[in-house]
Tab-separated table of C-alpha atoms and ligand atoms in Angstrom:
chain	number	residue	atom	x	y	z
T	1	MET	CA	-148.761	88.963	135.492
T	2	PHE	CA	-146.838	86.306	137.436
T	3	GLU	CA	-148.248	87.402	140.820
T	4	VAL	CA	-149.782	84.055	141.699
T	5	LEU	CA	-146.811	82.081	140.441
T	6	SER	CA	-144.445	84.374	142.248
T	7	GLU	CA	-146.379	83.993	145.468
T	8	LYS	CA	-146.495	80.209	145.261
T	9	LEU	CA	-142.804	79.850	144.460
T	10	GLY	CA	-142.055	82.327	147.221
T	11	ALA	CA	-143.837	80.074	149.719
T	12	VAL	CA	-141.843	77.018	148.622
T	13	PHE	CA	-138.607	78.985	148.862
T	14	ARG	CA	-139.315	80.384	152.280
T	15	LEU	CA	-139.708	76.847	153.525
T	16	LEU	CA	-136.576	75.655	151.752
T	17	GLY	CA	-134.509	78.620	152.846
T	18	SER	CA	-135.228	77.919	156.497
T	19	ARG	CA	-134.043	74.305	156.326
T	20	GLY	CA	-130.688	72.901	157.235
T	21	LYS	CA	-129.880	69.673	155.407
T	22	LEU	CA	-132.392	68.557	152.788
T	23	SER	CA	-133.403	64.957	152.282
T	24	GLU	CA	-134.275	63.618	148.864
T	25	LYS	CA	-137.873	63.408	150.001
T	26	GLU	CA	-137.909	67.086	150.927
T	27	ILE	CA	-136.390	68.033	147.589
T	28	ASP	CA	-139.039	65.963	145.816
T	29	GLU	CA	-141.818	67.620	147.747
T	30	ALA	CA	-140.466	71.103	146.987
T	31	LEU	CA	-140.198	70.220	143.309
T	32	ARG	CA	-143.716	68.858	143.282
T	33	GLN	CA	-144.953	72.229	144.534
T	34	VAL	CA	-142.851	74.053	141.945
T	35	ARG	CA	-144.277	71.808	139.228
T	36	LEU	CA	-147.841	72.485	140.345
T	37	ALA	CA	-147.263	76.224	140.519
T	38	LEU	CA	-145.850	76.258	136.981
T	39	LEU	CA	-148.682	74.162	135.570
T	40	GLU	CA	-151.234	76.391	137.234
T	41	ALA	CA	-149.520	79.380	135.641
T	42	ASP	CA	-150.270	77.733	132.283
T	43	VAL	CA	-146.675	76.877	131.475
T	44	ASN	CA	-146.373	74.275	128.731
T	45	PHE	CA	-146.207	70.813	130.330
T	46	LYS	CA	-143.127	69.782	128.372
T	47	VAL	CA	-141.325	72.863	129.582
T	48	VAL	CA	-142.357	72.110	133.160
T	49	LYS	CA	-141.174	68.514	132.923
T	50	ASP	CA	-137.860	69.480	131.455
T	51	PHE	CA	-137.332	72.275	133.922
T	52	THR	CA	-138.118	70.298	137.065
T	53	GLY	CA	-136.022	67.408	135.729
T	54	ARG	CA	-133.005	69.672	135.386
T	55	VAL	CA	-133.527	71.198	138.806
T	56	LYS	CA	-133.919	67.795	140.411
T	57	GLU	CA	-130.791	66.384	138.843
T	58	ARG	CA	-128.727	69.295	140.057
T	59	SER	CA	-130.379	69.359	143.477
T	60	LEU	CA	-129.397	65.789	144.164
T	61	GLY	CA	-125.846	66.529	143.176
T	62	LYS	CA	-122.991	67.545	145.400
T	63	GLU	CA	-123.534	71.283	145.096
T	64	VAL	CA	-126.748	71.009	147.127
T	65	MET	CA	-126.414	67.934	149.258
T	66	GLU	CA	-123.029	68.909	150.617
T	67	SER	CA	-123.656	72.586	150.946
T	68	LEU	CA	-124.159	74.339	154.250
T	69	SER	CA	-127.385	75.980	153.148
T	70	PRO	CA	-129.023	73.524	150.785
T	71	GLY	CA	-132.245	75.508	150.594
T	72	GLN	CA	-130.438	78.580	149.325
T	73	GLN	CA	-128.476	76.461	146.874
T	74	MET	CA	-131.648	75.013	145.501
T	75	ILE	CA	-133.190	78.431	145.036
T	76	LYS	CA	-130.082	79.420	143.140
T	77	ILE	CA	-130.495	76.406	140.872
T	78	VAL	CA	-134.172	77.191	140.242
T	79	ASN	CA	-133.173	80.720	139.322
T	80	GLU	CA	-130.458	79.553	136.937
T	81	GLU	CA	-132.646	76.969	135.253
T	82	LEU	CA	-135.474	79.459	134.902
T	83	ILE	CA	-133.103	81.836	133.158
T	84	LYS	CA	-132.083	78.996	130.862
T	85	THR	CA	-135.732	78.305	130.047
T	86	LEU	CA	-136.297	81.957	129.244
T	87	GLY	CA	-133.316	82.051	126.903
T	88	ASP	CA	-130.009	82.421	128.640
T	89	GLY	CA	-127.417	84.394	126.777
T	90	ALA	CA	-129.853	85.503	124.099
T	91	SER	CA	-129.387	89.089	123.097
T	92	SER	CA	-132.444	91.271	123.123
T	93	LYS	CA	-130.742	93.647	120.730
T	94	LEU	CA	-131.741	93.957	117.118
T	95	VAL	CA	-129.079	92.684	114.740
T	96	SER	CA	-126.667	95.313	113.607
T	97	VAL	CA	-125.991	95.530	109.912
T	98	SER	CA	-122.956	96.825	108.116
T	99	HIS	CA	-125.038	98.583	105.480
T	100	PRO	CA	-128.019	100.375	106.956
T	101	PRO	CA	-130.917	100.480	106.869
T	102	ALA	CA	-131.587	97.344	108.880
T	103	VAL	CA	-134.882	95.913	107.685
T	104	VAL	CA	-137.303	94.776	110.377
T	105	LEU	CA	-140.445	92.930	109.345
T	106	MET	CA	-143.242	92.791	111.907
T	107	VAL	CA	-145.575	89.816	111.585
T	108	GLY	CA	-148.353	88.358	113.674
T	109	LEU	CA	-152.012	87.578	114.066
T	110	GLN	CA	-154.741	90.175	114.090
T	111	GLY	CA	-154.837	92.376	117.151
T	112	SER	CA	-151.600	91.018	118.582
T	113	GLY	CA	-150.168	94.526	118.678
T	114	LYS	CA	-148.072	94.755	115.485
T	115	THR	CA	-148.878	98.331	114.602
T	116	THR	CA	-148.551	99.640	118.147
T	117	THR	CA	-145.335	97.700	118.679
T	118	ALA	CA	-143.844	98.879	115.383
T	119	ALA	CA	-144.353	102.442	116.586
T	120	LYS	CA	-142.972	101.657	120.058
T	121	LEU	CA	-139.897	100.081	118.536
T	122	ALA	CA	-139.358	103.116	116.325
T	123	LEU	CA	-139.567	105.359	119.379
T	124	LEU	CA	-137.081	103.224	121.280
T	125	LEU	CA	-134.652	103.384	118.358
T	126	LYS	CA	-135.144	107.106	118.053
T	127	HIS	CA	-134.315	107.524	121.738
T	128	ASN	CA	-131.139	105.563	121.108
T	129	GLY	CA	-130.078	108.059	118.491
T	130	GLN	CA	-131.181	106.011	115.480
T	131	LYS	CA	-133.286	107.158	112.568
T	132	PRO	CA	-136.126	104.724	111.950
T	133	LEU	CA	-138.653	104.780	109.123
T	134	LEU	CA	-142.022	103.089	109.604
T	135	VAL	CA	-143.626	101.504	106.548
T	136	ALA	CA	-147.382	101.009	106.447
T	137	ALA	CA	-147.640	97.775	104.474
T	138	ASP	CA	-150.952	96.663	105.959
T	139	ASN	CA	-153.116	97.518	102.962
T	140	ARG	CA	-155.977	95.313	104.079
T	141	ARG	CA	-157.651	98.036	106.076
T	142	PRO	CA	-157.211	101.703	105.130
T	143	ALA	CA	-157.607	102.442	108.857
T	144	ALA	CA	-154.430	100.486	109.538
T	145	ILE	CA	-152.381	102.869	107.421
T	146	GLU	CA	-153.975	105.814	109.133
T	147	GLN	CA	-153.231	104.307	112.547
T	148	LEU	CA	-149.528	104.104	111.755
T	149	VAL	CA	-149.407	107.545	110.173
T	150	THR	CA	-151.049	109.056	113.254
T	151	LEU	CA	-148.654	107.253	115.603
T	152	GLY	CA	-145.709	108.424	113.514
T	153	LYS	CA	-146.909	112.025	113.768
T	154	GLN	CA	-147.342	111.788	117.532
T	155	LEU	CA	-143.899	110.299	118.037
T	156	GLU	CA	-142.225	112.397	115.354
T	157	VAL	CA	-141.048	109.354	113.454
T	158	ALA	CA	-141.188	109.266	109.642
T	159	VAL	CA	-143.839	106.985	108.110
T	160	TYR	CA	-143.916	105.782	104.533
T	161	SER	CA	-147.399	105.059	103.194
T	162	GLU	CA	-149.222	104.990	99.922
T	163	ASP	CA	-152.534	104.168	98.360
T	164	PRO	CA	-153.872	100.909	99.853
T	165	ARG	CA	-154.535	99.577	96.374
T	166	THR	CA	-150.810	99.137	95.884
T	167	SER	CA	-149.716	95.604	96.757
T	168	SER	CA	-148.068	95.216	100.123
T	169	LYS	CA	-144.963	93.863	98.444
T	170	ASP	CA	-144.649	97.015	96.328
T	171	ILE	CA	-145.238	99.253	99.348
T	172	CYS	CA	-142.343	97.461	101.062
T	173	VAL	CA	-140.043	97.897	98.066
T	174	HIS	CA	-140.895	101.575	97.773
T	175	GLY	CA	-140.558	102.031	101.516
T	176	LEU	CA	-137.086	100.568	101.364
T	177	SER	CA	-136.006	103.023	98.656
T	178	GLU	CA	-137.452	105.850	100.705
T	179	ALA	CA	-135.420	104.664	103.717
T	180	LYS	CA	-132.246	104.743	101.658
T	181	ARG	CA	-133.112	108.158	100.302
T	182	ILE	CA	-133.550	109.658	103.764
T	183	ALA	CA	-130.596	107.654	105.176
T	184	ALA	CA	-132.710	105.852	107.760
T	185	THR	CA	-130.905	103.413	110.047
T	186	HIS	CA	-133.904	101.082	110.395
T	187	VAL	CA	-136.990	100.316	108.329
T	188	ILE	CA	-139.818	98.849	110.366
T	189	ILE	CA	-142.523	97.263	108.274
T	190	ASP	CA	-146.028	96.863	109.683
T	191	THR	CA	-147.910	94.056	107.954
T	192	ALA	CA	-151.517	92.858	107.932
T	193	GLY	CA	-152.712	90.314	110.468
T	194	ARG	CA	-155.173	87.478	110.083
T	195	LEU	CA	-157.470	85.829	112.545
T	196	HIS	CA	-155.739	82.512	111.958
T	197	ILE	CA	-152.603	81.402	110.279
T	198	ASP	CA	-153.618	80.713	106.692
T	199	GLU	CA	-151.878	79.914	103.457
T	200	GLU	CA	-152.630	83.305	101.972
T	201	LEU	CA	-150.972	85.177	104.834
T	202	MET	CA	-147.907	82.989	104.744
T	203	ALA	CA	-147.626	83.288	100.956
T	204	GLU	CA	-147.819	87.073	101.217
T	205	LEU	CA	-145.183	87.176	103.948
T	206	GLU	CA	-142.912	84.855	102.028
T	207	GLN	CA	-143.203	87.058	98.977
T	208	ILE	CA	-142.395	90.181	100.990
T	209	LYS	CA	-139.441	88.385	102.565
T	210	ARG	CA	-138.064	87.387	99.183
T	211	VAL	CA	-138.036	90.899	97.829
T	212	ILE	CA	-136.932	92.883	100.861
T	213	LYS	CA	-134.645	90.327	102.537
T	214	PRO	CA	-135.331	91.446	106.113
T	215	ASP	CA	-132.576	91.376	108.717
T	216	GLU	CA	-135.143	90.719	111.407
T	217	VAL	CA	-138.495	88.960	111.221
T	218	LEU	CA	-140.196	89.686	114.519
T	219	LEU	CA	-143.350	87.883	115.527
T	220	VAL	CA	-145.624	89.950	117.716
T	221	VAL	CA	-147.606	87.688	120.061
T	222	ASP	CA	-150.203	88.489	122.655
T	223	ALA	CA	-149.200	87.095	126.055
T	224	MET	CA	-152.861	87.046	127.069
T	225	THR	CA	-153.616	84.253	124.598
T	226	GLY	CA	-151.636	81.772	126.690
T	227	GLN	CA	-150.513	78.553	125.072
T	228	ASP	CA	-152.082	79.623	121.754
T	229	ALA	CA	-149.295	82.177	121.535
T	230	VAL	CA	-146.779	79.363	121.820
T	231	ARG	CA	-148.419	77.409	119.004
T	232	VAL	CA	-148.575	80.520	116.824
T	233	ALA	CA	-144.854	81.068	117.354
T	234	GLU	CA	-144.038	77.497	116.388
T	235	GLU	CA	-146.106	77.704	113.205
T	236	PHE	CA	-144.810	81.069	112.110
T	237	HIS	CA	-141.265	79.983	112.744
T	238	ALA	CA	-141.715	76.841	110.686
T	239	LYS	CA	-143.172	78.804	107.781
T	240	VAL	CA	-141.292	82.109	107.674
T	241	SER	CA	-138.228	81.635	109.905
T	242	LEU	CA	-138.402	84.158	112.711
T	243	THR	CA	-135.426	85.953	114.216
T	244	GLY	CA	-137.190	87.128	117.361
T	245	LEU	CA	-140.383	87.425	119.356
T	246	ILE	CA	-142.092	90.378	120.923
T	247	MET	CA	-144.585	89.508	123.652
T	248	THR	CA	-147.201	92.171	124.112
T	249	LYS	CA	-149.724	92.823	126.881
T	250	MET	CA	-147.387	91.599	129.577
T	251	ASP	CA	-149.122	94.191	131.748
T	252	GLY	CA	-152.315	92.147	131.585
T	253	ASP	CA	-153.481	89.653	134.158
T	254	ALA	CA	-152.675	86.504	132.204
T	255	ARG	CA	-150.925	83.844	134.230
T	256	GLY	CA	-147.705	84.227	132.283
T	257	GLY	CA	-147.330	80.667	131.033
T	258	ALA	CA	-146.880	81.773	127.439
T	259	ALA	CA	-143.953	84.012	128.276
T	260	LEU	CA	-142.333	81.192	130.194
T	261	SER	CA	-142.788	78.541	127.544
T	262	ILE	CA	-142.451	80.260	124.220
T	263	ARG	CA	-138.678	80.435	123.980
T	264	TRP	CA	-138.095	76.860	125.037
T	265	VAL	CA	-140.778	75.448	122.743
T	266	SER	CA	-140.157	77.564	119.643
T	267	GLY	CA	-136.422	78.079	119.985
T	268	VAL	CA	-136.867	81.739	119.032
T	269	PRO	CA	-135.560	84.379	121.463
T	270	ILE	CA	-137.861	86.931	123.005
T	271	LYS	CA	-136.387	90.325	122.162
T	272	PHE	CA	-138.843	92.781	123.639
T	273	ILE	CA	-141.908	92.840	125.838
T	274	GLY	CA	-144.847	95.216	125.612
T	275	VAL	CA	-146.011	96.384	128.998
T	276	GLY	CA	-148.754	98.887	128.268
T	277	GLU	CA	-150.669	100.779	125.632
T	278	LYS	CA	-148.501	103.877	125.669
T	279	ALA	CA	-145.747	104.351	123.108
T	280	ASP	CA	-142.944	104.066	125.649
T	281	ALA	CA	-144.244	100.803	127.119
T	282	LEU	CA	-141.764	98.521	125.367
T	283	GLU	CA	-138.818	96.997	127.215
T	284	PRO	CA	-135.848	94.995	125.993
T	285	PHE	CA	-136.210	91.454	127.289
T	286	TYR	CA	-133.697	90.128	129.796
T	287	PRO	CA	-134.206	86.494	130.871
T	288	ASP	CA	-132.361	87.017	134.162
T	289	ARG	CA	-134.421	90.018	135.107
T	290	LEU	CA	-137.708	88.296	134.393
T	291	ALA	CA	-136.558	85.264	136.371
T	292	SER	CA	-135.741	87.358	139.409
T	293	ARG	CA	-139.022	89.192	139.059
T	294	ILE	CA	-140.880	85.873	139.066
T	295	LEU	CA	-138.872	84.538	141.964
T	296	GLY	CA	-139.758	87.631	143.952
T	297	MET	CA	-136.285	89.058	143.910
T	298	GLY	CA	-137.605	92.193	142.312
T	299	ASP	CA	-136.320	93.772	139.192
T	300	VAL	CA	-133.815	96.224	140.447
T	301	LEU	CA	-131.966	96.563	137.182
T	302	THR	CA	-135.009	97.585	135.183
T	303	PHE	CA	-135.854	99.972	137.963
T	304	ILE	CA	-132.445	101.555	137.883
T	305	GLU	CA	-132.542	101.818	134.125
T	306	LYS	CA	-135.903	103.516	134.258
T	307	ALA	CA	-134.593	105.919	136.829
T	308	GLU	CA	-131.575	106.634	134.696
T	309	GLN	CA	-133.743	107.388	131.706
T	310	ASN	CA	-135.672	109.905	133.715
T	311	LEU	CA	-132.812	111.544	135.502
T	312	ASP	CA	-131.084	113.779	133.088
T	313	GLU	CA	-127.488	112.864	132.656
T	314	LYS	CA	-125.956	115.994	134.073
T	315	LYS	CA	-128.046	115.734	137.198
T	316	ALA	CA	-127.205	112.072	137.546
T	317	LEU	CA	-123.517	112.848	137.404
T	318	GLU	CA	-123.852	115.604	139.940
T	319	LEU	CA	-125.774	113.304	142.203
T	320	GLN	CA	-123.217	110.575	141.875
T	321	LYS	CA	-120.447	112.970	142.817
T	322	LYS	CA	-122.439	114.160	145.789
T	323	ILE	CA	-123.126	110.649	146.961
T	324	GLN	CA	-119.471	109.789	146.672
T	325	LYS	CA	-118.702	112.717	148.906
T	326	SER	CA	-121.577	111.547	151.134
T	327	GLY	CA	-123.151	114.910	150.798
T	328	PHE	CA	-126.507	113.563	149.735
T	329	ASN	CA	-129.081	115.700	151.484
T	330	LEU	CA	-132.813	116.117	151.622
T	331	GLU	CA	-132.784	118.568	148.759
T	332	ASP	CA	-131.313	115.899	146.482
T	333	PHE	CA	-133.826	113.529	147.944
T	334	LEU	CA	-136.661	115.828	146.913
T	335	ASP	CA	-135.245	115.830	143.396
T	336	GLN	CA	-135.236	112.048	143.458
T	337	LEU	CA	-138.808	111.954	144.623
T	338	LYS	CA	-139.810	114.018	141.641
T	339	THR	CA	-137.891	111.673	139.375
T	340	ILE	CA	-139.642	108.667	140.826
T	341	ARG	CA	-142.942	110.373	140.259
T	342	LYS	CA	-142.055	110.799	136.612
T	343	MET	CA	-141.370	107.089	136.316
T	344	GLY	CA	-145.009	106.201	136.440
T	345	PRO	CA	-147.514	105.022	138.989
T	346	ILE	CA	-145.691	104.336	142.196
T	347	ALA	CA	-147.283	100.903	142.543
T	348	GLN	CA	-145.639	99.815	139.297
T	349	VAL	CA	-142.278	101.135	140.419
T	350	ILE	CA	-142.552	99.417	143.773
T	351	GLU	CA	-143.420	96.136	142.124
T	352	MET	CA	-139.934	96.017	140.674
T	353	LEU	CA	-138.231	96.223	144.028
T	354	PRO	CA	-137.204	93.177	146.003
T	355	GLY	CA	-138.904	92.591	149.310
T	356	ILE	CA	-141.180	95.502	148.803
T	357	ASN	CA	-143.124	94.057	145.904
T	358	LYS	CA	-144.969	91.652	148.203
T	359	LEU	CA	-145.968	94.483	150.415
T	360	ALA	CA	-147.170	96.561	147.498
T	361	ASN	CA	-149.872	94.018	146.732
T	362	LYS	CA	-151.209	94.149	150.221
T	363	LEU	CA	-151.626	97.891	150.375
T	364	PRO	CA	-154.900	99.267	149.127
T	365	ASP	CA	-154.749	101.331	145.957
T	366	GLY	CA	-153.571	104.842	146.407
T	367	VAL	CA	-151.766	104.231	149.671
T	368	GLN	CA	-148.275	104.428	148.254
T	369	GLU	CA	-149.217	107.495	146.317
T	370	ALA	CA	-150.444	109.009	149.581
T	371	GLN	CA	-147.230	108.032	151.402
T	372	LEU	CA	-145.183	109.613	148.694
T	373	LYS	CA	-147.145	112.825	148.958
T	374	LYS	CA	-146.699	112.787	152.718
T	375	VAL	CA	-142.942	112.427	152.460
T	376	GLU	CA	-142.832	115.120	149.844
T	377	SER	CA	-144.874	117.555	151.874
T	378	ILE	CA	-142.667	116.984	154.927
T	379	VAL	CA	-139.538	117.757	152.936
T	380	LEU	CA	-141.223	120.744	151.327
T	381	SER	CA	-142.046	122.165	154.756
T	382	MET	CA	-138.376	122.342	155.628
T	383	THR	CA	-136.255	125.376	154.960
T	384	PRO	CA	-133.563	124.991	152.293
T	385	GLU	CA	-130.981	125.081	155.042
T	386	GLU	CA	-132.674	122.245	156.904
T	387	ARG	CA	-132.806	120.206	153.722
T	388	ARG	CA	-129.147	120.717	153.062
T	389	ASN	CA	-128.184	119.950	156.618
T	390	PRO	CA	-130.824	117.754	158.301
T	391	SER	CA	-128.735	117.399	161.427
T	392	ILE	CA	-129.825	120.870	162.573
T	393	ILE	CA	-133.453	119.747	162.779
T	394	GLY	CA	-134.098	119.489	166.486
T	395	GLY	CA	-137.314	119.021	168.458
T	396	SER	CA	-138.952	122.395	167.892
T	397	ARG	CA	-138.114	122.400	164.217
T	398	ARG	CA	-139.627	118.933	163.921
T	399	LYS	CA	-142.863	120.194	165.470
T	400	ARG	CA	-142.963	123.145	163.097
T	401	ILE	CA	-142.343	120.911	160.073
T	402	ALA	CA	-145.088	118.522	161.158
T	403	ARG	CA	-147.526	121.413	161.520
T	404	GLY	CA	-146.503	122.882	158.190
T	405	SER	CA	-146.941	119.614	156.329
T	406	GLY	CA	-150.106	118.531	158.088
T	407	THR	CA	-148.412	115.439	159.523
T	408	ALA	CA	-147.546	114.235	163.020
T	409	THR	CA	-144.176	114.757	164.685
T	410	HIS	CA	-143.533	111.031	164.619
T	411	ASP	CA	-143.887	111.047	160.825
T	412	VAL	CA	-141.158	113.650	160.670
T	413	ASN	CA	-139.021	111.668	163.121
T	414	GLN	CA	-139.475	108.537	161.105
T	415	LEU	CA	-138.534	110.206	157.863
T	416	LEU	CA	-135.423	111.762	159.385
T	417	ASN	CA	-134.358	108.463	160.945
T	418	GLN	CA	-134.793	106.595	157.734
T	419	PHE	CA	-132.999	109.282	155.874
T	420	SER	CA	-130.017	109.179	158.181
T	421	GLN	CA	-129.872	105.388	157.830
T	422	MET	CA	-129.902	105.809	154.114
T	423	GLN	CA	-127.084	108.313	154.278
T	424	LYS	CA	-125.038	105.844	156.273
T	425	LEU	CA	-125.714	103.150	153.732
T	426	MET	CA	-124.636	105.419	150.946
T	427	LYS	CA	-121.458	106.243	152.764
T	428	MET	CA	-120.715	102.568	153.071
T	429	GLY	CA	-120.906	101.723	149.438
T	430	ALA	CA	-121.998	104.545	147.231
T	431	SER	CA	-122.251	103.559	143.621
T	432	GLY	CA	-124.642	106.156	142.383
T	433	LYS	CA	-127.481	103.675	142.142
T	434	LEU	CA	-130.737	104.259	143.906
T	435	PRO	CA	-130.607	102.326	147.149
T	436	LYS	CA	-133.551	100.038	147.662
T	437	ASN	CA	-133.721	101.348	151.166
T	438	MET	CA	-135.010	104.566	149.853
T	439	MET	CA	-138.186	102.922	148.726
T	440	GLY	CA	-138.778	101.632	152.215
T	441	MET	CA	-139.716	105.157	153.038
T	442	PHE	CA	-142.859	105.011	150.995
T	443	GLY	CA	-144.009	101.456	151.443
T	444	LYS	CA	-143.439	100.423	155.014
T	445	GLN	CA	-144.320	102.981	157.709
Y	1	LIG	N1	-152.216	96.700	127.554
Y	1	LIG	C1	-151.522	96.583	126.420
Y	1	LIG	N2	-152.150	96.755	125.252
Y	1	LIG	C2	-151.444	96.634	124.115
Y	1	LIG	C3	-150.055	96.306	124.125
Y	1	LIG	N3	-149.645	96.248	122.841
Y	1	LIG	C4	-150.714	96.511	122.067
Y	1	LIG	N4	-151.823	96.754	122.826
Y	1	LIG	C5	-153.191	97.059	122.386
Y	1	LIG	O1	-153.666	96.019	121.576
Y	1	LIG	C6	-154.580	96.516	120.612
Y	1	LIG	C7	-154.220	96.038	119.233
Y	1	LIG	O2	-153.008	96.625	118.832
Y	1	LIG	P1	-152.591	96.863	117.312
Y	1	LIG	O3	-151.204	97.390	117.334
Y	1	LIG	O4	-153.590	97.644	116.566
Y	1	LIG	O5	-152.594	95.367	116.810
Y	1	LIG	P2	-152.288	94.823	115.346
Y	1	LIG	O6	-151.580	93.543	115.493
Y	1	LIG	O7	-151.630	95.861	114.535
Y	1	LIG	O8	-153.758	94.549	114.812
Y	1	LIG	P3	-154.227	94.362	113.282
Y	1	LIG	O9	-153.536	95.396	112.480
Y	1	LIG	O10	-155.703	94.512	113.323
Y	1	LIG	O11	-153.828	92.980	112.899
Y	1	LIG	C8	-154.539	98.018	120.739
Y	1	LIG	O12	-155.656	98.445	121.487
Y	1	LIG	C9	-153.260	98.288	121.511
Y	1	LIG	O13	-153.327	99.457	122.284
Y	1	LIG	C10	-149.418	96.107	125.405
Y	1	LIG	O14	-148.230	95.798	125.528
Y	1	LIG	N5	-150.203	96.247	126.511
Y	2	LIG	MG1	-152.112	96.672	112.725
């Protein structure tokens, strides 16, 4: 998602960034291109108009016209206004309640991803040390109950279900008592979907709301349905008062307009995004991160968070200490490689990194994976001593390592050079975060 938009905006920015002073005409032309790119990405036209209006007003002001690098200033404004459009300052956290359990009602149209997302949310809460209970209140299809029960088993999250002949309202009430009995921190209620918004669905949801008084009413919308998703959000919000949105299927190839418009049009904050079918493919939503992803600045923060989740804490601490002492060596690097591997397909990881994401698109499938393997096999062909102290690796050792790893000597040279650069960088400002430089090792070459 967002590739085309990102590419088009990137082209406008490259042009702007290279300019000295900007005339009003040049600003207008840049904004015209931005407007076109947004419309092509299926962003709601009102949102586009509002957005470009705000950017234009600020661009003509002092902060741009009198600045030394007007192009850069304008990019900064686009970034800030995009964040505003996506919901600046909105918290992606679920509300906290003084008397648990917090009650979360999941609503949405058929197939939008309610059941899957309910389970994903439960898993996320569980990972954060909470105790969620899932409630199968979709009694329309017996298979729906089974789906949730199965997911609960897989993820080791408790599920409350009963005979589908019980009314959904009663299932919710009973589920709530069960949550209190087991001292759950959150109750997540999966409800039935409909093909279209109809009176019956709304009446049922209103009834459930009245009896269980949810703390959160989260609408699950499919990002692939484009502007329909925006309309659905508006209608649901008008009828049942939503507290948040979850956009699913953000991993799909939709143009992304829905995600960009929905907050501004509906006034409801996006709290999470679904980025895949697997149970861990749910991310808290951060407007600033999405904006920088769209503007091609990569998504370093999400990347770092992912890395942190995968690195166990003790190791991370050790590593941080090492880096602070500048003792980061190739053995640690090998550890990091393994961690990166665990984070998912390398292409997806690379996509989050600034500068490198463009490159990732251009490489044929499997290339990064192959590069990663190459780097790994080079490091594996070194002796532990060499890994701990790469400076001892002279010419003959380099030849031996190349032979051992089935690579050429210049591959080994390149890796060692890049590694020593990285070490220098770490010395300069070690913070314990993965340096983006490190990724250069797999992509570029
Ligand atoms: N690629 C991708 N697929 C998703 C995502 N979220 C849900 N899905 C898929 O969407 C399909 C529908 O998901 P469900 O959770 O069953 O949807 P639902 O809203 O509960 O559907 P009903 O109960 O029939 O109304 C499933 O095949 C999910 O795997 C996502 O973020 N990315
Ligand atoms: Mg369902």
